[in-house]
Amino acid sequence: MPHAAGLFISFEGIDGAGKSTHIEAVAQAFESQGRSVTRTREPGGTPLAETLRQLVLNEPMDALTESLLVFAARRDHIQGVIAPALAQGRVVLCDRFTDATFAYQGAGRGFDLGVLQTLEQWVQSRSDKSQALLQPQLTIWFDLPPHVAAARLSGARVPDKFESQPLAFFEAVAGGYATRCAQDPQRFARINADQSPEAVREHVMAALRAKGFLRGAPGA
Ligand code: TYD
């Protein structure tokens, strides 16, 4: 029997926007409709990429080095996990993908967007080169004012290199997400994350139904 087409969905937002809780709910929703789900994250998802993650999140480095490492991790992750899972018809739920690089390294750290675009082309080109770049079919963007995210994060745990950045950094990162969303509005579902977890969850599920990815009436 032919299997369902693979589905690639990424989840984005500034630190503290509350992605993780909702990714779990989305995984359960797909599984309850009989889909096989691969939950993964960036940087990370393979042994090599998880090693790179530790470096990126904990070691000081310039923005080019950081960008090269996140794209190297992404390449390994695509080759080792994402592409094979999609080929098997699985639903891939990825906690961050390339939009995070444009938001954090590009907008946040002010790194050259042209270089990031070149890296994106290299890393996300498909092996037969005939098709468009590998991109998520849908990106759920949890949009939250940075001061609200900061209040949620404070005291929660020991902050990593990015989480300990000042508010102005996250204002810039949030602007980076808004720019990526404006450049590719069909791919993005912007969710107002400044609501109760229940309300956010409902909006996420509605976005998945509206795309026809989850069964059920679009507005239900
Ligand atoms: P995050 O996804 O928030 O994981 P956790 O919930 O465990 O903190 O952490 C990943 C961090 O890495 C986050 O601060 C954003 C950063 N990051 C980049 O700077 N560039 C990237 O390309 C990616 C994927 C993440």
Coordinates of N, CA and C and ligand atoms in Angstrom, one line a residue:
M1 N 0.9 -1.2 0.0 CA 0.0 0.0 0.0 C 0.9 1.2 0.0
P2 N 0.6 2.2 -0.9 CA 1.5 3.4 -0.9 C 1.3 4.2 0.5
H3 N 2.4 4.7 1.0 CA 2.2 5.4 2.3 C 1.9 6.8 2.0
A4 N 1.4 7.5 3.1 CA 1.1 8.9 3.1 C 2.4 9.7 2.7
A5 N 2.2 10.9 2.1 CA 3.4 11.7 1.8 C 4.0 12.2 3.1
G6 N 5.3 12.4 3.1 CA 5.9 12.9 4.3 C 5.5 14.4 4.5
L7 N 5.6 14.8 5.7 CA 5.2 16.2 6.1 C 6.2 16.8 7.0
F8 N 6.7 17.9 6.6 CA 7.8 18.6 7.4 C 7.2 19.9 8.0
I9 N 7.2 19.9 9.3 CA 6.7 21.1 10.0 C 7.7 21.6 11.0
S10 N 8.0 22.9 11.0 CA 9.0 23.5 12.0 C 8.2 24.4 12.9
F11 N 8.8 24.6 14.1 CA 8.3 25.4 15.2 C 9.3 26.4 15.5
E12 N 8.9 27.7 15.6 CA 9.8 28.8 15.8 C 9.3 29.8 16.8
G13 N 10.2 30.6 17.3 CA 9.8 31.6 18.2 C 11.0 32.0 19.1
I14 N 11.0 33.1 19.7 CA 12.1 33.5 20.6 C 12.1 32.6 21.8
D15 N 13.2 32.6 22.5 CA 13.3 31.7 23.8 C 12.2 32.2 24.7
G16 N 11.5 31.2 25.3 CA 10.4 31.5 26.3 C 9.0 31.6 25.6
A17 N 9.0 31.4 24.3 CA 7.7 31.5 23.6 C 6.8 30.3 23.8
G18 N 7.3 29.2 24.4 CA 6.5 28.1 24.8 C 6.3 27.0 23.7
K19 N 7.3 26.9 22.8 CA 7.1 25.9 21.7 C 7.0 24.5 22.2
S20 N 7.8 24.1 23.2 CA 8.0 22.7 23.5 C 6.7 22.0 23.9
T21 N 5.9 22.6 24.7 CA 4.7 22.1 25.2 C 3.8 21.7 24.0
H22 N 3.7 22.7 23.0 CA 2.8 22.5 21.9 C 3.3 21.5 20.9
I23 N 4.6 21.3 20.8 CA 5.1 20.3 19.9 C 4.6 18.9 20.3
E24 N 4.7 18.7 21.6 CA 4.2 17.4 22.2 C 2.7 17.2 21.8
A25 N 1.9 18.2 22.0 CA 0.5 18.1 21.7 C 0.3 17.8 20.2
V26 N 1.0 18.5 19.3 CA 0.9 18.3 17.9 C 1.3 16.8 17.5
A27 N 2.4 16.3 18.2 CA 2.8 14.9 17.9 C 1.7 14.0 18.3
Q28 N 1.0 14.2 19.4 CA -0.1 13.3 19.9 C -1.2 13.4 18.9
A29 N -1.5 14.6 18.4 CA -2.7 14.8 17.5 C -2.4 14.0 16.2
F30 N -1.2 14.1 15.7 CA -0.9 13.3 14.4 C -1.0 11.8 14.7
E31 N -0.4 11.4 15.8 CA -0.4 9.9 16.1 C -1.8 9.4 16.3
S32 N -2.7 10.2 16.9 CA -4.1 9.8 17.1 C -4.8 9.7 15.8
Q33 N -4.2 10.3 14.7 CA -4.8 10.1 13.4 C -4.1 9.1 12.6
G34 N -3.2 8.3 13.2 CA -2.6 7.2 12.6 C -1.3 7.5 11.9
R35 N -0.8 8.7 12.1 CA 0.5 9.1 11.4 C 1.7 8.7 12.3
S36 N 2.8 8.3 11.7 CA 4.1 8.1 12.4 C 4.8 9.4 12.5
V37 N 5.3 9.8 13.7 CA 5.8 11.1 13.9 C 7.3 11.0 14.3
T38 N 8.1 11.8 13.7 CA 9.5 12.0 14.1 C 9.6 13.4 14.8
R39 N 9.9 13.4 16.1 CA 10.1 14.7 16.8 C 11.6 14.9 16.9
T40 N 12.0 16.1 16.5 CA 13.4 16.4 16.5 C 13.7 17.9 16.7
R41 N 15.0 18.3 16.8 CA 15.2 19.7 17.1 C 16.5 20.1 16.4
E42 N 16.6 21.5 16.3 CA 17.9 22.1 15.8 C 18.4 23.1 16.8
P43 N 19.7 23.4 16.9 CA 20.7 22.5 16.3 C 20.6 21.1 17.1
G44 N 20.7 20.1 16.3 CA 20.7 18.7 17.0 C 20.0 17.7 16.1
G45 N 19.6 16.6 16.7 CA 18.8 15.6 16.0 C 19.7 14.4 15.6
T46 N 21.0 14.6 15.5 CA 21.9 13.4 15.2 C 23.0 13.5 16.2
P47 N 23.8 12.5 16.4 CA 24.9 12.6 17.4 C 25.9 13.7 17.1
L48 N 26.2 13.8 15.8 CA 27.1 14.9 15.4 C 26.5 16.3 15.7
A49 N 25.2 16.4 15.3 CA 24.6 17.7 15.4 C 24.3 18.1 16.9
E50 N 24.1 17.1 17.7 CA 24.0 17.4 19.1 C 25.3 17.8 19.7
T51 N 26.4 17.3 19.2 CA 27.7 17.7 19.7 C 27.9 19.2 19.3
L52 N 27.6 19.5 18.0 CA 27.7 20.9 17.6 C 26.8 21.8 18.4
R53 N 25.6 21.3 18.8 CA 24.7 22.1 19.6 C 25.4 22.6 20.9
Q54 N 26.0 21.7 21.5 CA 26.7 22.0 22.8 C 27.7 23.1 22.6
L55 N 28.4 23.1 21.5 CA 29.4 24.1 21.2 C 28.7 25.5 20.9
V56 N 27.7 25.4 20.1 CA 27.0 26.7 19.7 C 26.3 27.3 20.9
L57 N 25.7 26.5 21.8 CA 25.0 27.1 22.9 C 25.9 27.5 24.1
N58 N 27.1 27.0 24.1 CA 27.9 27.3 25.3 C 29.2 28.0 25.1
E59 N 29.8 28.0 23.8 CA 31.1 28.5 23.6 C 31.0 29.9 22.9
P60 N 31.7 30.9 23.4 CA 31.8 32.1 22.6 C 32.4 31.9 21.2
M61 N 31.9 32.6 20.2 CA 32.4 32.4 18.9 C 31.9 33.6 18.0
D62 N 32.5 33.9 16.9 CA 32.0 34.9 16.0 C 30.8 34.4 15.3
A63 N 30.1 35.3 14.7 CA 28.8 35.0 14.1 C 28.9 34.1 12.8
L64 N 30.1 34.3 12.1 CA 30.3 33.4 11.0 C 30.5 31.9 11.4
T65 N 31.3 31.8 12.4 CA 31.6 30.4 13.0 C 30.3 29.8 13.4
E66 N 29.5 30.6 14.1 CA 28.2 30.1 14.7 C 27.3 29.7 13.5
S67 N 27.3 30.5 12.5 CA 26.4 30.2 11.3 C 26.9 28.9 10.6
L68 N 28.2 28.8 10.4 CA 28.7 27.6 9.8 C 28.4 26.3 10.6
L69 N 28.5 26.4 11.9 CA 28.2 25.3 12.8 C 26.8 24.9 12.8
V70 N 25.9 25.9 12.8 CA 24.4 25.5 12.8 C 24.1 24.9 11.4
F71 N 24.7 25.4 10.3 CA 24.3 24.9 9.0 C 25.0 23.5 8.9
A72 N 26.2 23.3 9.4 CA 26.8 22.0 9.4 C 25.9 21.0 10.1
A73 N 25.4 21.4 11.3 CA 24.5 20.5 12.1 C 23.3 20.2 11.3
R74 N 22.8 21.2 10.6 CA 21.5 21.1 9.8 C 21.8 20.1 8.7
R75 N 22.9 20.2 8.0 CA 23.2 19.3 6.9 C 23.2 17.8 7.4
D76 N 23.8 17.6 8.5 CA 23.9 16.2 9.0 C 22.5 15.7 9.4
H77 N 21.7 16.7 10.0 CA 20.4 16.3 10.4 C 19.4 16.0 9.3
I78 N 19.6 16.8 8.2 CA 18.8 16.5 7.0 C 19.1 15.2 6.4
Q79 N 20.4 14.9 6.3 CA 20.9 13.7 5.7 C 20.5 12.5 6.5
G80 N 20.7 12.6 7.8 CA 20.6 11.5 8.7 C 19.2 11.2 9.2
V81 N 18.3 12.2 9.3 CA 17.0 12.1 10.0 C 15.9 12.6 9.1
I82 N 16.0 13.9 8.7 CA 14.8 14.5 8.1 C 14.4 13.9 6.8
A83 N 15.4 13.8 5.8 CA 15.1 13.3 4.5 C 14.7 11.8 4.6
P84 N 15.4 11.0 5.3 CA 14.9 9.6 5.4 C 13.5 9.5 6.0
A85 N 13.2 10.3 7.0 CA 11.8 10.2 7.6 C 10.8 10.6 6.6
L86 N 11.0 11.7 5.9 CA 10.0 12.2 4.9 C 9.8 11.1 3.8
A87 N 10.9 10.5 3.4 CA 10.8 9.5 2.4 C 10.0 8.3 2.8
Q88 N 9.9 8.1 4.1 CA 9.1 7.0 4.7 C 7.7 7.4 4.9
G89 N 7.4 8.7 4.6 CA 6.0 9.2 4.8 C 5.7 9.6 6.2
R90 N 6.7 9.9 7.0 CA 6.5 10.3 8.4 C 6.2 11.8 8.5
V91 N 5.6 12.2 9.6 CA 5.5 13.6 9.9 C 6.7 14.0 10.7
V92 N 7.5 14.9 10.2 CA 8.7 15.4 10.9 C 8.3 16.7 11.6
L93 N 8.4 16.7 13.0 CA 8.1 17.9 13.8 C 9.5 18.4 14.3
C94 N 9.9 19.6 13.8 CA 11.3 20.0 14.1 C 11.2 21.3 14.9
D95 N 11.8 21.2 16.1 CA 11.9 22.4 17.0 C 13.0 23.3 16.5
R96 N 12.7 24.3 15.7 CA 13.5 25.2 15.0 C 14.1 24.6 13.8
F97 N 14.3 25.5 12.8 CA 15.0 25.1 11.5 C 15.7 26.4 11.0
T98 N 15.8 26.6 9.7 CA 16.6 27.7 9.2 C 16.1 29.1 9.5
D99 N 14.8 29.3 9.8 CA 14.3 30.6 10.2 C 15.0 31.1 11.4
A100 N 15.4 30.1 12.3 CA 16.1 30.5 13.5 C 17.4 31.1 13.2
T101 N 18.1 30.6 12.2 CA 19.4 31.1 11.8 C 19.3 32.5 11.3
F102 N 18.3 32.7 10.5 CA 18.0 34.1 10.0 C 17.7 35.0 11.2
A103 N 16.9 34.5 12.1 CA 16.5 35.3 13.2 C 17.6 35.6 14.2
Y104 N 18.3 34.5 14.6 CA 19.3 34.6 15.7 C 20.7 35.2 15.2
Q105 N 21.2 34.4 14.2 CA 22.5 34.9 13.7 C 22.4 36.1 12.8
G106 N 21.3 36.1 12.0 CA 21.1 37.2 11.0 C 20.6 38.5 11.8
A107 N 19.4 38.5 12.2 CA 18.8 39.7 12.8 C 19.4 39.9 14.2
G108 N 19.6 38.9 15.0 CA 20.0 39.0 16.4 C 21.5 39.5 16.4
R109 N 22.4 38.7 15.7 CA 23.8 39.0 15.8 C 24.2 40.0 14.7
G110 N 23.3 40.2 13.7 CA 23.7 41.2 12.7 C 24.5 40.6 11.6
F111 N 24.5 39.3 11.4 CA 25.3 38.6 10.4 C 24.7 38.8 9.0
D112 N 25.6 38.7 8.1 CA 25.3 39.0 6.6 C 24.2 38.0 6.1
L113 N 23.0 38.5 5.8 CA 21.9 37.7 5.3 C 22.2 37.0 4.0
G114 N 23.0 37.7 3.2 CA 23.4 37.1 1.9 C 24.2 35.8 2.1
V115 N 25.1 35.8 3.0 CA 25.9 34.6 3.3 C 25.0 33.5 3.8
L116 N 24.0 33.9 4.7 CA 23.1 32.9 5.2 C 22.2 32.3 4.1
Q117 N 21.9 33.1 3.1 CA 21.1 32.6 2.0 C 21.9 31.6 1.2
T118 N 23.2 31.9 1.0 CA 24.1 31.0 0.2 C 24.2 29.7 1.0
L119 N 24.4 29.7 2.3 CA 24.5 28.5 3.1 C 23.2 27.7 3.0
E120 N 22.0 28.4 3.0 CA 20.7 27.8 3.0 C 20.6 27.0 1.6
Q121 N 21.1 27.6 0.5 CA 21.0 27.0 -0.8 C 21.9 25.7 -0.8
W122 N 23.1 25.8 -0.2 CA 24.0 24.7 -0.2 C 23.4 23.5 0.6
V123 N 23.0 23.9 1.8 CA 22.6 22.8 2.8 C 21.3 22.2 2.5
Q124 N 20.4 23.0 1.9 CA 19.0 22.5 1.7 C 18.7 22.1 0.3
S125 N 19.7 22.1 -0.6 CA 19.4 21.6 -1.9 C 19.3 20.1 -1.9
R126 N 18.4 19.6 -2.8 CA 18.1 18.2 -2.8 C 19.1 17.5 -3.7
S127 N 19.3 16.2 -3.4 CA 20.4 15.4 -4.1 C 20.2 15.5 -5.6
D128 N 19.0 15.5 -6.1 CA 18.8 15.5 -7.6 C 18.8 16.9 -8.2
K129 N 18.9 17.9 -7.3 CA 19.0 19.3 -7.7 C 17.8 19.8 -8.5
S130 N 16.9 18.9 -8.8 CA 15.8 19.3 -9.7 C 14.7 20.0 -9.0
Q131 N 14.5 19.8 -7.7 CA 13.4 20.3 -7.0 C 13.8 21.6 -6.2
A132 N 12.8 22.3 -5.7 CA 13.1 23.4 -4.9 C 13.8 23.0 -3.6
L133 N 14.4 23.9 -2.9 CA 15.1 23.6 -1.7 C 14.2 22.9 -0.7
L134 N 14.8 22.0 0.1 CA 14.1 21.4 1.2 C 13.7 22.5 2.2
Q135 N 12.4 22.7 2.4 CA 11.9 23.7 3.4 C 10.7 23.0 4.1
P136 N 10.4 23.5 5.3 CA 9.2 23.0 6.0 C 8.0 23.3 5.1
Q137 N 7.0 22.4 5.1 CA 5.7 22.8 4.4 C 4.9 23.8 5.2
L138 N 5.2 23.8 6.5 CA 4.5 24.7 7.4 C 5.4 25.1 8.6
T139 N 5.5 26.3 8.9 CA 6.3 26.8 10.0 C 5.3 27.5 11.0
I140 N 5.2 26.9 12.2 CA 4.3 27.5 13.2 C 5.2 28.4 14.0
W141 N 4.9 29.7 14.0 CA 5.7 30.7 14.6 C 5.0 31.2 15.8
F142 N 5.5 31.0 17.0 CA 4.9 31.4 18.3 C 5.4 32.9 18.5
D143 N 4.6 33.8 18.2 CA 5.0 35.2 18.3 C 4.6 35.8 19.7
L144 N 5.6 36.2 20.4 CA 5.4 36.7 21.8 C 6.3 37.9 22.0
P145 N 5.7 39.0 22.6 CA 6.6 40.2 22.9 C 7.8 39.8 23.7
P146 N 9.0 40.2 23.4 CA 10.2 39.8 24.1 C 10.1 40.0 25.6
H147 N 9.4 41.1 26.0 CA 9.4 41.4 27.5 C 8.6 40.3 28.2
V148 N 7.5 39.8 27.5 CA 6.7 38.7 28.1 C 7.5 37.4 28.1
A149 N 8.2 37.1 27.1 CA 9.1 35.9 27.0 C 10.1 36.0 28.1
A150 N 10.7 37.2 28.3 CA 11.8 37.3 29.4 C 11.2 37.0 30.7
A151 N 10.0 37.5 31.0 CA 9.4 37.3 32.3 C 9.1 35.8 32.5
R152 N 8.7 35.1 31.4 CA 8.4 33.7 31.6 C 9.7 32.9 31.8
L153 N 10.8 33.4 31.2 CA 12.1 32.6 31.3 C 12.8 32.8 32.7
S154 N 12.6 34.0 33.3 CA 13.4 34.4 34.4 C 13.2 33.4 35.5
G155 N 14.3 32.9 36.0 CA 14.3 32.0 37.1 C 14.0 30.6 36.8
A156 N 13.6 30.3 35.5 CA 13.2 29.0 35.1 C 14.3 28.0 35.2
R157 N 15.5 28.4 34.8 CA 16.7 27.5 34.7 C 17.9 28.3 34.5
V158 N 19.1 27.7 34.4 CA 20.3 28.4 34.1 C 20.3 28.7 32.6
P159 N 20.4 30.0 32.3 CA 20.2 30.4 30.9 C 21.4 30.0 30.0
D160 N 21.2 29.6 28.8 CA 22.4 29.3 27.9 C 22.8 30.6 27.3
K161 N 23.7 30.5 26.3 CA 24.4 31.7 25.7 C 23.3 32.7 25.1
F162 N 22.3 32.1 24.5 CA 21.3 33.0 23.8 C 20.3 33.5 24.9
E163 N 19.9 32.6 25.8 CA 18.9 33.0 26.7 C 19.3 34.1 27.6
S164 N 20.6 34.3 27.8 CA 21.2 35.3 28.7 C 21.4 36.6 28.0
Q165 N 21.0 36.7 26.7 CA 21.1 38.0 26.0 C 20.1 39.0 26.5
P166 N 20.5 40.3 26.3 CA 19.5 41.4 26.8 C 18.3 41.4 25.9
L167 N 17.3 42.2 26.4 CA 16.0 42.3 25.7 C 16.2 42.8 24.3
A168 N 17.1 43.7 24.1 CA 17.3 44.3 22.7 C 17.6 43.2 21.7
F169 N 18.4 42.2 22.1 CA 18.7 41.1 21.2 C 17.5 40.4 20.8
F170 N 16.6 40.1 21.8 CA 15.3 39.4 21.4 C 14.4 40.2 20.6
E171 N 14.4 41.6 20.8 CA 13.6 42.5 19.9 C 14.1 42.3 18.5
A172 N 15.4 42.2 18.3 CA 16.0 42.0 17.0 C 15.6 40.7 16.4
V173 N 15.7 39.6 17.2 CA 15.4 38.3 16.8 C 13.9 38.2 16.4
A174 N 13.0 38.8 17.2 CA 11.6 38.8 16.9 C 11.4 39.5 15.5
G175 N 12.1 40.6 15.3 CA 12.0 41.3 14.0 C 12.5 40.4 12.9
G176 N 13.5 39.6 13.1 CA 14.0 38.6 12.1 C 12.9 37.6 11.7
Y177 N 12.2 37.1 12.7 CA 11.1 36.2 12.4 C 10.0 36.9 11.6
A178 N 9.7 38.1 12.0 CA 8.6 38.8 11.3 C 9.0 39.0 9.8
T179 N 10.3 39.3 9.5 CA 10.8 39.5 8.2 C 10.6 38.2 7.4
R180 N 11.1 37.0 8.0 CA 11.0 35.8 7.3 C 9.5 35.4 7.0
C181 N 8.7 35.7 7.9 CA 7.2 35.4 7.8 C 6.7 36.3 6.6
A182 N 7.1 37.5 6.5 CA 6.6 38.4 5.5 C 7.1 37.9 4.1
Q183 N 8.3 37.3 4.1 CA 8.9 36.9 2.8 C 8.2 35.6 2.3
D184 N 7.6 34.8 3.2 CA 7.1 33.5 2.8 C 5.8 33.3 3.5
P185 N 4.8 34.1 3.4 CA 3.6 34.0 4.2 C 2.8 32.7 4.1
Q186 N 2.9 32.1 2.9 CA 2.1 30.8 2.7 C 2.7 29.7 3.6
R187 N 4.0 29.8 3.9 CA 4.6 28.7 4.7 C 4.3 28.9 6.2
F188 N 4.1 30.2 6.6 CA 4.1 30.5 8.0 C 2.6 30.5 8.6
A189 N 2.5 30.0 9.8 CA 1.3 30.3 10.6 C 1.7 31.0 11.8
R190 N 1.4 32.3 11.9 CA 1.7 33.1 13.0 C 0.7 32.9 14.1
I191 N 1.2 32.5 15.3 CA 0.3 32.2 16.4 C 0.6 33.3 17.5
N192 N -0.4 34.0 17.9 CA -0.2 34.9 19.0 C 0.0 34.1 20.3
A193 N 1.2 34.0 20.8 CA 1.6 33.2 21.9 C 1.3 33.9 23.3
D194 N 0.8 35.1 23.2 CA 0.5 35.8 24.5 C -0.9 35.6 24.9
Q195 N -1.2 34.3 25.1 CA -2.5 33.8 25.5 C -2.3 32.6 26.4
S196 N -3.4 32.1 26.9 CA -3.3 30.9 27.7 C -2.8 29.8 26.9
P197 N -2.2 28.8 27.5 CA -1.7 27.6 26.8 C -2.8 26.9 26.0
E198 N -4.0 26.9 26.6 CA -5.1 26.2 25.9 C -5.5 27.0 24.6
A199 N -5.5 28.3 24.7 CA -5.9 29.1 23.5 C -4.8 29.0 22.4
V200 N -3.6 29.0 22.9 CA -2.5 28.8 21.9 C -2.6 27.5 21.2
R201 N -2.8 26.4 22.0 CA -2.9 25.1 21.5 C -4.1 25.0 20.4
E202 N -5.2 25.6 20.7 CA -6.3 25.6 19.8 C -6.0 26.3 18.5
H203 N -5.2 27.4 18.6 CA -4.8 28.1 17.3 C -3.8 27.2 16.5
V204 N -3.0 26.5 17.2 CA -2.0 25.7 16.5 C -2.8 24.6 15.8
M205 N -3.7 23.9 16.5 CA -4.5 22.8 15.8 C -5.3 23.4 14.7
A206 N -5.9 24.5 14.8 CA -6.7 25.1 13.8 C -5.8 25.4 12.5
A207 N -4.6 25.8 12.8 CA -3.7 26.1 11.6 C -3.4 24.8 10.9
L208 N -3.2 23.7 11.6 CA -2.9 22.4 11.0 C -4.1 21.9 10.3
R209 N -5.3 22.1 10.8 CA -6.5 21.7 10.1 C -6.7 22.6 8.8
A210 N -6.5 23.8 8.9 CA -6.7 24.7 7.8 C -5.8 24.3 6.6
K211 N -4.6 23.8 6.9 CA -3.7 23.3 5.8 C -4.1 22.0 5.3
G212 N -5.1 21.3 6.0 CA -5.5 20.0 5.6 C -4.5 18.9 6.1
F213 N -3.6 19.3 7.1 CA -2.7 18.3 7.6 C -3.3 17.4 8.7
L214 N -4.2 18.0 9.5 CA -4.9 17.2 10.4 C -6.4 17.2 10.0
R215 N -7.0 16.1 10.2 CA -8.4 16.0 9.8 C -9.3 16.8 10.8
G216 N -10.5 17.2 10.3 CA -11.4 18.0 11.1 C -11.7 19.3 10.4
A217 N -12.8 19.9 10.7 CA -13.2 21.1 10.1 C -12.2 22.2 10.4
P218 N -11.8 23.0 9.4 CA -10.8 24.0 9.5 C -11.0 24.9 10.8
G219 N -12.2 25.3 11.0 CA -12.5 26.2 12.1 C -12.9 25.6 13.4
A220 N -12.9 24.2 13.4 CA -13.4 23.5 14.5 C -12.6 23.6 15.7
Ligands
TYD1 P1 15.9 26.1 22.1 O1 15.3 25.6 20.8 O2 15.1 27.2 22.8 O3 15.9 24.8 23.1 P2 15.7 24.7 24.6 O4 14.2 24.7 24.7 O5 16.3 23.4 25.0 O6 16.3 25.9 25.2 O7 17.4 26.4 22.1 C1 18.1 26.5 21.0 C2 18.9 27.8 20.9 O8 19.7 27.9 19.8 C3 18.0 29.0 20.9 O9 18.4 30.0 21.8 C4 18.1 29.6 19.5 C5 19.5 29.1 19.1 N1 19.6 28.8 17.6 C6 20.4 29.6 16.8 O10 20.9 30.6 17.3 N2 20.5 29.4 15.5 C7 19.9 28.4 14.9 O11 20.0 28.2 13.6 C8 19.1 27.5 15.7 C9 18.4 26.3 15.1 C10 19.0 27.7 17.1

